[in-house]
CSV table of C-alpha atoms in Angstrom, one decimal:
chain,number,residue,atom,x,y,z
A,1,MET,CA,-109.3,65.9,-50.3
A,2,ALA,CA,-106.3,66.0,-52.6
A,3,PRO,CA,-103.7,65.2,-49.9
A,4,ILE,CA,-105.8,62.3,-48.7
A,5,VAL,CA,-106.2,60.9,-52.3
A,6,ASN,CA,-102.5,61.2,-52.9
A,7,LEU,CA,-101.7,59.4,-49.7
A,8,ILE,CA,-104.2,56.6,-50.6
A,9,PHE,CA,-102.7,56.1,-54.0
A,10,GLY,CA,-99.1,56.3,-52.7
A,11,ARG,CA,-98.2,59.7,-54.1
A,12,ALA,CA,-96.8,62.0,-51.4
A,13,PRO,CA,-97.9,65.6,-51.5
A,14,GLU,CA,-95.4,68.3,-52.3
A,15,GLY,CA,-93.2,69.1,-49.3
A,16,ALA,CA,-94.2,65.9,-47.4
A,17,GLU,CA,-90.8,64.4,-47.6
A,18,GLU,CA,-89.2,67.6,-46.2
A,19,ALA,CA,-91.7,67.7,-43.3
A,20,PHE,CA,-91.2,64.1,-42.5
A,21,ALA,CA,-87.4,64.7,-42.5
A,22,ARG,CA,-87.8,67.7,-40.2
A,23,VAL,CA,-89.9,65.7,-37.7
A,24,SER,CA,-87.5,62.7,-37.9
A,25,GLU,CA,-84.6,65.0,-37.3
A,26,TYR,CA,-86.3,66.7,-34.3
A,27,LEU,CA,-87.3,63.3,-32.7
A,28,LEU,CA,-83.8,61.9,-33.3
A,29,GLU,CA,-82.2,64.9,-31.7
A,30,GLN,CA,-84.6,64.8,-28.7
A,31,TRP,CA,-83.9,61.1,-28.1
A,32,GLN,CA,-80.2,61.5,-28.5
A,33,ASN,CA,-80.1,64.4,-26.0
A,34,PRO,CA,-83.3,64.8,-24.0
A,35,SER,CA,-82.1,67.9,-22.2
A,36,ASP,CA,-85.4,69.8,-22.2
A,37,ILE,CA,-87.3,67.1,-20.3
A,38,LEU,CA,-84.7,66.9,-17.5
A,39,SER,CA,-85.6,70.2,-16.1
A,40,VAL,CA,-89.2,69.1,-16.0
A,41,LEU,CA,-88.4,65.8,-14.3
A,42,MET,CA,-86.5,67.7,-11.6
A,43,LEU,CA,-89.9,69.0,-10.4
A,44,LEU,CA,-91.7,65.6,-10.2
A,45,GLY,CA,-92.1,63.5,-7.0
A,46,PRO,CA,-91.5,65.8,-4.0
A,47,ASP,CA,-93.7,63.6,-1.8
A,48,ILE,CA,-91.4,60.6,-2.4
A,49,VAL,CA,-88.4,62.7,-1.5
A,50,GLN,CA,-90.0,63.8,1.8
A,51,ARG,CA,-90.9,60.2,2.8
A,52,SER,CA,-87.5,58.9,1.9
A,53,VAL,CA,-85.8,61.5,4.1
A,54,ALA,CA,-88.3,60.8,6.9
A,55,GLN,CA,-87.4,57.1,6.7
A,56,LEU,CA,-83.6,57.7,6.8
A,57,ALA,CA,-83.3,60.7,9.2
A,58,GLY,CA,-82.2,60.2,12.7
A,59,ARG,CA,-78.4,60.1,12.6
A,60,VAL,CA,-75.9,62.9,12.0
A,61,VAL,CA,-75.9,62.2,8.3
A,62,THR,CA,-78.9,61.2,6.2
A,63,PRO,CA,-77.7,59.4,3.0
A,64,CYS,CA,-80.6,60.4,0.7
A,65,ALA,CA,-79.6,60.3,-3.0
A,66,PHE,CA,-80.0,63.1,-5.5
A,67,SER,CA,-83.1,62.4,-7.7
A,68,PHE,CA,-85.9,64.0,-9.5
A,69,GLY,CA,-88.2,65.9,-7.2
A,70,TRP,CA,-85.7,67.6,-5.0
A,71,VAL,CA,-86.2,71.1,-6.5
A,72,ALA,CA,-90.0,70.9,-5.9
A,73,TYR,CA,-89.5,69.5,-2.4
A,74,SER,CA,-87.1,72.3,-1.5
A,75,ALA,CA,-89.8,74.8,-2.3
A,76,SER,CA,-92.4,72.9,-0.2
A,77,ALA,CA,-89.9,72.6,2.7
A,78,LEU,CA,-89.3,76.4,2.5
A,79,VAL,CA,-93.0,77.0,2.8
A,80,SER,CA,-93.4,74.6,5.7
A,81,SER,CA,-90.5,76.1,7.7
A,82,PHE,CA,-92.2,79.5,7.6
A,83,GLY,CA,-95.7,78.0,8.0
A,84,ASP,CA,-96.5,75.1,10.4
A,85,GLY,CA,-92.8,74.6,10.9
A,86,ARG,CA,-92.9,70.9,10.1
A,87,LEU,CA,-90.6,68.9,7.8
A,88,MET,CA,-91.8,65.4,8.8
A,89,PRO,CA,-94.8,64.0,6.9
A,90,ASP,CA,-97.9,62.5,8.7
A,91,ALA,CA,-98.2,58.8,9.2
A,92,ASP,CA,-99.3,57.0,6.0
A,93,ILE,CA,-101.5,54.4,7.8
A,94,ASP,CA,-105.0,55.3,8.8
A,95,GLU,CA,-106.3,55.3,12.4
A,96,THR,CA,-103.2,54.4,14.4
A,97,LEU,CA,-104.3,54.4,18.0
A,98,VAL,CA,-102.2,54.6,21.1
A,99,ILE,CA,-103.9,53.5,24.3
A,100,GLY,CA,-102.5,54.1,27.8
A,101,ALA,CA,-102.9,51.0,29.9
A,102,LYS,CA,-103.5,52.7,33.3
A,103,SER,CA,-105.0,56.0,32.1
A,104,GLY,CA,-107.2,54.4,29.5
A,105,HIS,CA,-106.7,57.4,27.2
A,106,CYS,CA,-107.0,56.6,23.5
A,107,ARG,CA,-105.1,58.9,21.1
A,108,SER,CA,-105.2,58.9,17.3
A,109,THR,CA,-101.7,59.6,16.2
A,110,LYS,CA,-100.1,61.0,13.0
A,111,SER,CA,-96.6,60.2,14.2
A,112,TRP,CA,-94.5,58.9,11.3
A,113,ILE,CA,-92.5,56.6,13.6
A,114,LEU,CA,-95.5,54.9,15.2
A,115,GLY,CA,-97.4,54.6,11.9
A,116,ARG,CA,-94.5,52.9,10.2
A,117,LEU,CA,-93.9,50.7,13.3
A,118,LEU,CA,-97.5,49.4,13.2
A,119,ARG,CA,-97.6,49.1,9.4
A,120,ASP,CA,-94.5,46.9,9.2
A,121,PHE,CA,-95.6,44.9,12.2
A,122,ASN,CA,-99.0,44.3,10.7
A,123,ASP,CA,-97.4,43.2,7.4
A,124,ALA,CA,-95.2,40.7,9.2
A,125,VAL,CA,-98.2,39.3,11.1
A,126,ASP,CA,-100.4,39.2,8.1
A,127,GLN,CA,-97.8,37.1,6.3
A,128,GLU,CA,-97.9,34.5,9.1
A,129,MET,CA,-101.7,34.6,9.2
A,130,SER,CA,-102.0,33.9,5.5
A,131,LYS,CA,-101.5,30.2,6.2
A,132,GLU,CA,-104.2,29.9,8.8
A,133,VAL,CA,-107.5,28.0,8.4
A,134,ALA,CA,-110.5,29.8,7.1
A,135,HIS,CA,-112.6,31.8,9.5
A,136,VAL,CA,-116.1,30.4,10.3
A,137,PRO,CA,-118.4,33.1,11.7
A,138,PRO,CA,-120.0,32.2,15.1
A,139,GLN,CA,-123.5,30.8,14.8
A,140,SER,CA,-126.0,30.9,17.5
A,141,SER,CA,-126.3,27.1,17.6
A,142,ASP,CA,-122.6,26.5,17.7
A,143,ALA,CA,-121.2,29.5,19.7
A,144,ILE,CA,-123.7,29.4,22.6
A,145,SER,CA,-124.0,26.5,24.9
A,146,THR,CA,-125.6,26.0,28.3
A,147,THR,CA,-123.8,25.8,31.5
A,148,GLY,CA,-124.6,23.5,34.3
A,149,LYS,CA,-126.7,26.2,36.0
A,150,GLY,CA,-128.9,26.6,32.9
A,151,SER,CA,-127.3,30.0,31.9
A,152,PRO,CA,-125.9,30.4,28.4
A,153,ALA,CA,-122.1,30.6,28.2
A,154,GLN,CA,-119.9,32.4,25.6
A,155,GLU,CA,-117.7,30.1,23.6
A,156,SER,CA,-115.2,30.7,20.8
A,157,PRO,CA,-116.5,30.4,17.2
A,158,THR,CA,-116.4,27.0,15.7
A,159,ILE,CA,-113.3,26.6,13.5
A,160,PRO,CA,-112.3,23.8,11.1
A,161,ALA,CA,-109.9,21.2,12.3
A,162,ARG,CA,-106.2,22.2,12.2
A,163,SER,CA,-104.2,20.7,9.4
A,164,ALA,CA,-100.4,20.2,9.1
A,165,GLU,CA,-100.2,23.1,6.6
A,166,HIS,CA,-102.5,25.6,8.3
A,167,ARG,CA,-102.4,27.5,11.6
A,168,PRO,CA,-105.5,27.9,13.7
A,169,TRP,CA,-107.5,31.0,13.0
A,170,GLU,CA,-106.7,34.0,15.2
A,171,ALA,CA,-109.3,36.7,15.9
A,172,LEU,CA,-106.7,38.9,17.5
A,173,ARG,CA,-103.0,38.6,18.2
A,174,VAL,CA,-101.4,40.8,20.9
A,175,THR,CA,-97.6,40.9,21.0
A,176,VAL,CA,-95.9,42.3,24.1
A,177,PHE,CA,-92.6,44.2,24.0
A,178,GLU,CA,-90.4,46.3,26.3
A,179,PHE,CA,-87.6,48.8,25.6
A,180,ASP,CA,-84.2,47.2,25.5
A,181,ASP,CA,-81.9,48.8,28.1
A,182,SER,CA,-78.7,46.9,27.2
A,183,SER,CA,-75.5,48.9,26.5
A,184,ALA,CA,-75.2,47.3,23.0
A,185,ILE,CA,-77.9,49.5,21.5
A,186,PRO,CA,-77.0,53.0,20.1
A,187,GLY,CA,-79.6,54.8,22.1
A,188,HIS,CA,-83.4,55.2,21.8
A,189,GLY,CA,-84.2,57.6,19.0
A,190,THR,CA,-81.0,56.6,17.1
A,191,PRO,CA,-81.7,54.1,14.3
A,192,THR,CA,-79.5,51.1,13.7
A,193,LEU,CA,-77.9,50.8,10.3
A,194,ASP,CA,-79.8,48.4,8.0
A,195,TRP,CA,-79.8,47.7,4.3
A,196,VAL,CA,-82.1,50.7,3.6
A,197,TRP,CA,-79.7,53.2,5.2
A,198,LEU,CA,-76.6,51.6,3.6
A,199,LEU,CA,-78.3,51.6,0.2
A,200,GLY,CA,-78.0,55.4,0.3
A,201,PRO,CA,-74.2,55.7,0.2
A,202,VAL,CA,-74.0,52.8,-2.4
A,203,THR,CA,-76.5,54.7,-4.6
A,204,ILE,CA,-74.5,57.9,-4.4
A,205,LEU,CA,-71.3,56.1,-5.4
A,206,ILE,CA,-73.1,54.5,-8.4
A,207,GLN,CA,-74.4,57.9,-9.5
A,208,ILE,CA,-70.9,59.5,-9.2
A,209,GLY,CA,-69.6,56.5,-11.2
A,210,ILE,CA,-72.1,57.1,-14.0
A,211,ALA,CA,-71.3,60.8,-14.1
A,212,LEU,CA,-67.6,60.0,-14.5
A,213,ILE,CA,-68.2,58.2,-17.8
A,214,PRO,CA,-68.7,61.3,-20.0
A,215,PHE,CA,-65.9,63.1,-18.1
A,216,ILE,CA,-63.5,60.2,-19.0
A,217,LEU,CA,-64.8,59.6,-22.6
A,218,HIS,CA,-65.6,63.1,-23.7
A,219,ASP,CA,-64.0,65.4,-21.2
A,220,CYS,CA,-67.5,66.6,-20.3
A,221,TRP,CA,-67.5,67.5,-16.6
A,222,ASP,CA,-70.8,69.3,-16.3
A,223,ILE,CA,-72.7,66.1,-15.5
A,224,LEU,CA,-70.2,65.2,-12.8
A,225,LEU,CA,-70.6,68.7,-11.3
A,226,ILE,CA,-74.4,68.4,-11.3
A,227,SER,CA,-74.3,64.9,-9.7
A,228,VAL,CA,-71.8,65.9,-7.0
A,229,ALA,CA,-73.6,69.1,-6.2
A,230,GLY,CA,-77.1,67.4,-6.3
A,231,ASN,CA,-76.0,64.7,-3.9
A,232,PHE,CA,-74.3,67.2,-1.6
A,233,LEU,CA,-77.5,69.4,-1.4
A,234,ALA,CA,-79.7,66.2,-0.9
A,235,VAL,CA,-77.5,65.0,2.0
A,236,LEU,CA,-77.4,68.5,3.5
A,237,SER,CA,-81.2,68.9,3.2
A,238,GLY,CA,-81.9,65.6,4.8
A,239,SER,CA,-79.3,66.1,7.6
A,240,LEU,CA,-80.9,69.2,9.1
A,241,PRO,CA,-81.3,68.8,12.9
A,242,GLN,CA,-85.0,69.7,12.6
A,243,TRP,CA,-85.7,66.2,11.2
A,244,SER,CA,-84.6,64.4,14.3
A,245,LYS,CA,-86.2,66.9,16.6
A,246,GLU,CA,-89.6,66.4,14.9
A,247,LYS,CA,-89.2,62.7,14.5
A,248,TRP,CA,-88.6,62.2,18.3
A,249,ALA,CA,-90.6,65.1,19.8
A,250,CYS,CA,-91.0,63.4,23.2
A,251,PRO,CA,-89.0,62.8,26.4
A,252,LYS,CA,-86.7,59.8,26.3
A,253,ASN,CA,-86.6,58.9,30.0
A,254,GLY,CA,-89.3,56.3,30.0
A,255,GLY,CA,-93.1,56.3,29.8
A,256,SER,CA,-96.2,54.3,30.7
A,257,THR,CA,-97.4,51.1,29.2
A,258,VAL,CA,-99.2,51.6,25.9
A,259,THR,CA,-101.0,49.6,23.2
A,260,ILE,CA,-100.6,50.5,19.5
A,261,THR,CA,-103.3,49.2,17.2
A,262,GLN,CA,-105.9,50.2,14.6
A,263,GLY,CA,-108.7,49.2,16.9
A,264,ASN,CA,-112.0,47.5,16.1
A,265,GLY,CA,-111.6,45.2,13.1
A,266,SER,CA,-107.9,45.0,13.4
A,267,ARG,CA,-106.3,41.6,14.1
A,268,THR,CA,-103.0,42.9,15.6
A,269,ALA,CA,-102.0,44.9,18.6
A,270,MET,CA,-98.6,45.8,20.0
A,271,VAL,CA,-98.2,46.3,23.8
A,272,ILE,CA,-95.1,48.2,24.8
A,273,VAL,CA,-94.5,47.9,28.5
A,274,GLY,CA,-93.2,51.1,30.0
A,275,LYS,CA,-89.9,51.0,31.9
A,276,LYS,CA,-88.8,53.9,34.2
A,277,GLY,CA,-85.9,55.8,32.7
A,278,VAL,CA,-85.8,53.7,29.5
A,279,GLY,CA,-87.1,54.6,26.1
A,280,PRO,CA,-89.3,57.4,24.7
A,281,ASP,CA,-92.6,58.4,26.1
A,282,LEU,CA,-94.9,57.1,23.4
A,283,GLU,CA,-98.0,58.8,24.7
A,284,VAL,CA,-96.4,62.2,24.2
A,285,LEU,CA,-94.9,61.2,20.9
A,286,ALA,CA,-98.4,60.1,19.7
A,287,ARG,CA,-99.9,63.5,20.1
A,288,GLY,CA,-96.9,65.4,18.9
A,289,THR,CA,-97.5,68.2,21.5
A,290,ARG,CA,-93.7,68.7,21.8
A,291,THR,CA,-93.0,69.1,18.1
A,292,HIS,CA,-90.3,71.7,17.7
A,293,ALA,CA,-91.1,74.7,15.6
A,294,ALA,CA,-88.6,75.4,12.9
A,295,SER,CA,-85.6,77.2,14.4
A,296,ARG,CA,-83.9,80.2,12.8
A,297,LEU,CA,-81.1,77.9,11.6
A,298,THR,CA,-83.7,75.7,9.8
A,299,ARG,CA,-85.4,78.7,8.1
A,300,VAL,CA,-82.1,80.2,7.0
A,301,ALA,CA,-80.9,76.7,5.8
A,302,THR,CA,-84.1,76.0,3.9
A,303,CYS,CA,-84.0,79.4,2.2
A,304,THR,CA,-80.4,78.9,1.1
A,305,LEU,CA,-81.0,75.3,0.0
A,306,ALA,CA,-84.1,76.3,-2.0
A,307,LEU,CA,-82.0,79.0,-3.8
A,308,LEU,CA,-79.2,76.5,-4.5
A,309,TRP,CA,-81.6,73.9,-5.9
A,310,VAL,CA,-83.1,76.5,-8.3
A,311,LEU,CA,-79.6,77.4,-9.5
A,312,LEU,CA,-79.0,73.6,-10.1
A,313,LEU,CA,-82.2,73.5,-12.0
A,314,VAL,CA,-81.0,76.4,-14.2
A,315,THR,CA,-77.8,74.5,-14.8
A,316,VAL,CA,-79.6,71.4,-15.8
A,317,ALA,CA,-81.9,73.3,-18.2
A,318,GLY,CA,-78.8,74.7,-20.0
A,319,MET,CA,-77.3,71.3,-20.8
A,320,LYS,CA,-76.9,70.6,-24.5
A,321,ARG,CA,-75.1,67.2,-24.7
A,322,ASN,CA,-74.8,63.8,-23.0
A,323,SER,CA,-78.1,64.2,-21.2
A,324,TRP,CA,-78.7,60.5,-21.0
A,325,TYR,CA,-76.0,60.2,-18.4
A,326,LEU,CA,-77.7,62.7,-16.1
A,327,MET,CA,-81.0,60.9,-16.9
A,328,GLY,CA,-79.5,57.7,-15.6
A,329,VAL,CA,-78.2,59.5,-12.5
A,330,GLY,CA,-81.7,60.8,-11.8
A,331,ILE,CA,-83.5,57.5,-12.4
A,332,ILE,CA,-81.2,55.6,-10.1
A,333,GLY,CA,-81.6,58.3,-7.4
A,334,SER,CA,-85.4,58.2,-7.8
A,335,ALA,CA,-85.4,54.4,-7.6
A,336,HIS,CA,-83.4,54.6,-4.3
A,337,ASN,CA,-85.9,57.2,-2.9
A,338,ILE,CA,-88.9,55.0,-3.8
A,339,ILE,CA,-87.3,52.0,-2.2
A,340,ALA,CA,-86.3,53.9,0.9
A,341,ALA,CA,-89.7,55.6,1.2
A,342,GLY,CA,-91.7,52.3,1.2
A,343,ALA,CA,-89.3,49.7,2.6
A,344,LYS,CA,-90.3,47.6,5.6
A,345,ARG,CA,-87.8,48.1,8.5
A,346,SER,CA,-87.3,46.6,11.9
A,347,PRO,CA,-88.2,48.7,15.0
A,348,ALA,CA,-84.5,49.1,15.7
A,349,ALA,CA,-84.0,50.7,12.3
A,350,LEU,CA,-86.8,53.1,13.1
A,351,GLY,CA,-85.1,54.0,16.4
A,352,LEU,CA,-87.3,51.9,18.7
A,353,HIS,CA,-85.1,49.3,20.3
A,354,LEU,CA,-87.6,46.7,21.5
A,355,LYS,CA,-87.4,43.1,22.8
A,356,GLN,CA,-90.3,40.8,22.8
A,357,LEU,CA,-91.7,39.4,26.0
A,358,GLY,CA,-92.9,35.8,25.7
A,359,GLU,CA,-95.0,34.4,23.0
A,360,PRO,CA,-97.8,36.4,21.3
A,361,ILE,CA,-101.2,36.1,22.9
A,362,SER,CA,-103.9,35.0,20.5
A,363,ASP,CA,-107.2,33.1,20.4
A,364,SER,CA,-110.2,32.5,18.1
A,365,SER,CA,-112.2,35.2,19.8
A,366,VAL,CA,-111.3,38.8,20.7
A,367,ALA,CA,-112.8,38.5,24.2
A,368,ALA,CA,-110.7,35.5,25.0
A,369,VAL,CA,-107.5,37.4,23.9
A,370,LEU,CA,-108.3,40.4,26.0
A,371,LYS,CA,-109.0,38.2,29.0
A,372,LYS,CA,-105.6,36.5,28.6
A,373,VAL,CA,-103.9,39.9,28.2
A,374,GLU,CA,-105.6,41.3,31.4
A,375,GLU,CA,-104.5,38.2,33.4
A,376,GLN,CA,-100.9,38.6,32.4
A,377,TYR,CA,-100.6,42.4,32.2
A,378,GLU,CA,-103.0,44.2,34.6
A,379,PHE,CA,-105.0,47.1,33.1
A,380,VAL,CA,-103.9,46.4,29.5
A,381,GLY,CA,-106.8,44.1,28.5
A,382,SER,CA,-109.5,46.2,30.2
A,383,SER,CA,-108.1,49.4,28.6
A,384,LEU,CA,-108.8,47.8,25.2
A,385,LEU,CA,-112.5,47.0,25.8
A,386,ASP,CA,-113.8,50.3,24.5
A,387,VAL,CA,-111.4,50.1,21.5
A,388,PHE,CA,-112.4,46.7,20.3
A,389,TYR,CA,-116.0,46.8,21.5
A,390,PRO,CA,-117.1,50.4,20.8
A,391,GLY,CA,-120.7,49.4,20.9
A,392,GLY,CA,-120.4,47.8,24.3
A,393,PHE,CA,-118.9,44.6,25.7
A,394,ARG,CA,-121.3,41.8,26.6
A,395,VAL,CA,-120.6,38.4,28.2
A,396,LYS,CA,-122.9,35.5,29.1
A,397,ASN,CA,-120.8,33.3,31.4
A,398,ASP,CA,-121.0,34.1,35.1
A,399,ALA,CA,-117.3,33.6,35.5
A,400,GLU,CA,-116.6,36.0,32.7
A,401,ILE,CA,-118.9,38.6,34.2
A,402,GLU,CA,-117.2,38.3,37.6
A,403,PHE,CA,-113.7,38.5,36.0
A,404,TRP,CA,-114.4,41.7,34.0
A,405,GLU,CA,-116.4,43.4,36.8
A,406,GLU,CA,-113.4,42.9,39.1
A,407,ALA,CA,-111.0,44.2,36.4
A,408,ILE,CA,-113.1,47.3,35.8
A,409,GLN,CA,-113.3,47.9,39.6
A,410,LYS,CA,-109.5,47.8,39.7
A,411,ARG,CA,-109.4,50.5,37.1
A,412,LYS,CA,-111.6,52.8,39.2
A,413,ARG,CA,-109.4,52.5,42.3
A,414,PRO,CA,-107.1,55.5,43.1
A,415,ASN,CA,-103.7,55.2,41.4
A,416,GLU,CA,-100.7,57.5,40.7
A,417,TYR,CA,-103.0,59.6,38.4
A,418,GLY,CA,-105.5,60.2,41.3
A,419,ILE,CA,-109.1,59.3,42.0
A,420,LEU,CA,-111.4,58.5,39.0
A,421,ILE,CA,-114.2,61.0,38.7
A,422,ASN,CA,-117.2,59.8,36.7
A,423,LEU,CA,-118.3,62.7,34.5
A,424,GLY,CA,-121.2,60.8,33.0
């Protein structure tokens, strides 16, 4: 109780001032030169590094900046190269579906490219839809009327009157694209340069500039050495040919027409019209059946890079002065990787060079949208019936019944895939 009483009455216990001075000195030294924590920070955030490289890979050089997390990532890349052989991460958007228009096959894909394509497209459409009128669910008294023959007809849900500030409510929007075959594009599977890619070289130059400060002021060249070596290893790690092979594990001489969507409950869908000899085969890309296993070069490179990253970590752990400069280099590199990993990009920057065909197709009911799509692009609308109506598609209007029966009969006719065999 004595120390507590002394503290209450303002009398410091014996040795308290010395203990306080020791703690203050330790904290001051740590904040002046936080070298110990740097080696720990080098192990944080490997997932961000992997996604950043996945976003930027595709050209000969991948400008991914040196940051915290590279040491841990190099170890996981080494394990992957000798395990499943994959460097690319899975798509970070759930239930990305790729539906073949003629075949009707529906594939759930983990392709990073297709997942990011749909994610960024959905975000752009959601921004436009944020200004639409409120949705009014269909009511039996409003949504069903009677035709002249006395049979009920299916109508769109009742929606509020359109105002100058708001767009009409859309149950589903289908946007149609095709691959661009002009000579101006760099080639399908080769991303165009955008601000996300260009931010990499700019970040590296800023990091080198920061590392030059202690070299100029204090003749301290270890931070410059670590920054240059770290960026060299980062660019080398991200520029392995395995990244591009995995990212575009599909033929690039054209494919069939496909729809990319999240299915029932989603309000957006992308239709990419196939063109012979132009663009990647997205159905093959969706399944990833042609993903290349890690080559001998990749395995040797990942082993060597992992060793070099560990040596760099040992060097960082031995730093005794001017640690804040290296901390700044790492923070700037981590900020770049976070931005690159999550940034929204155009399809061309992802390596998919598309051009839109006409205006988006939309309506206040999903059935009406699918009918419009089927009328303009044969087999596309009917291929989406099971996707958007997994419990079964029902219509009440005689004209609608006739239209969809004819569309389904067309799907059953022999085509280039052969004759449809009913396995049910």
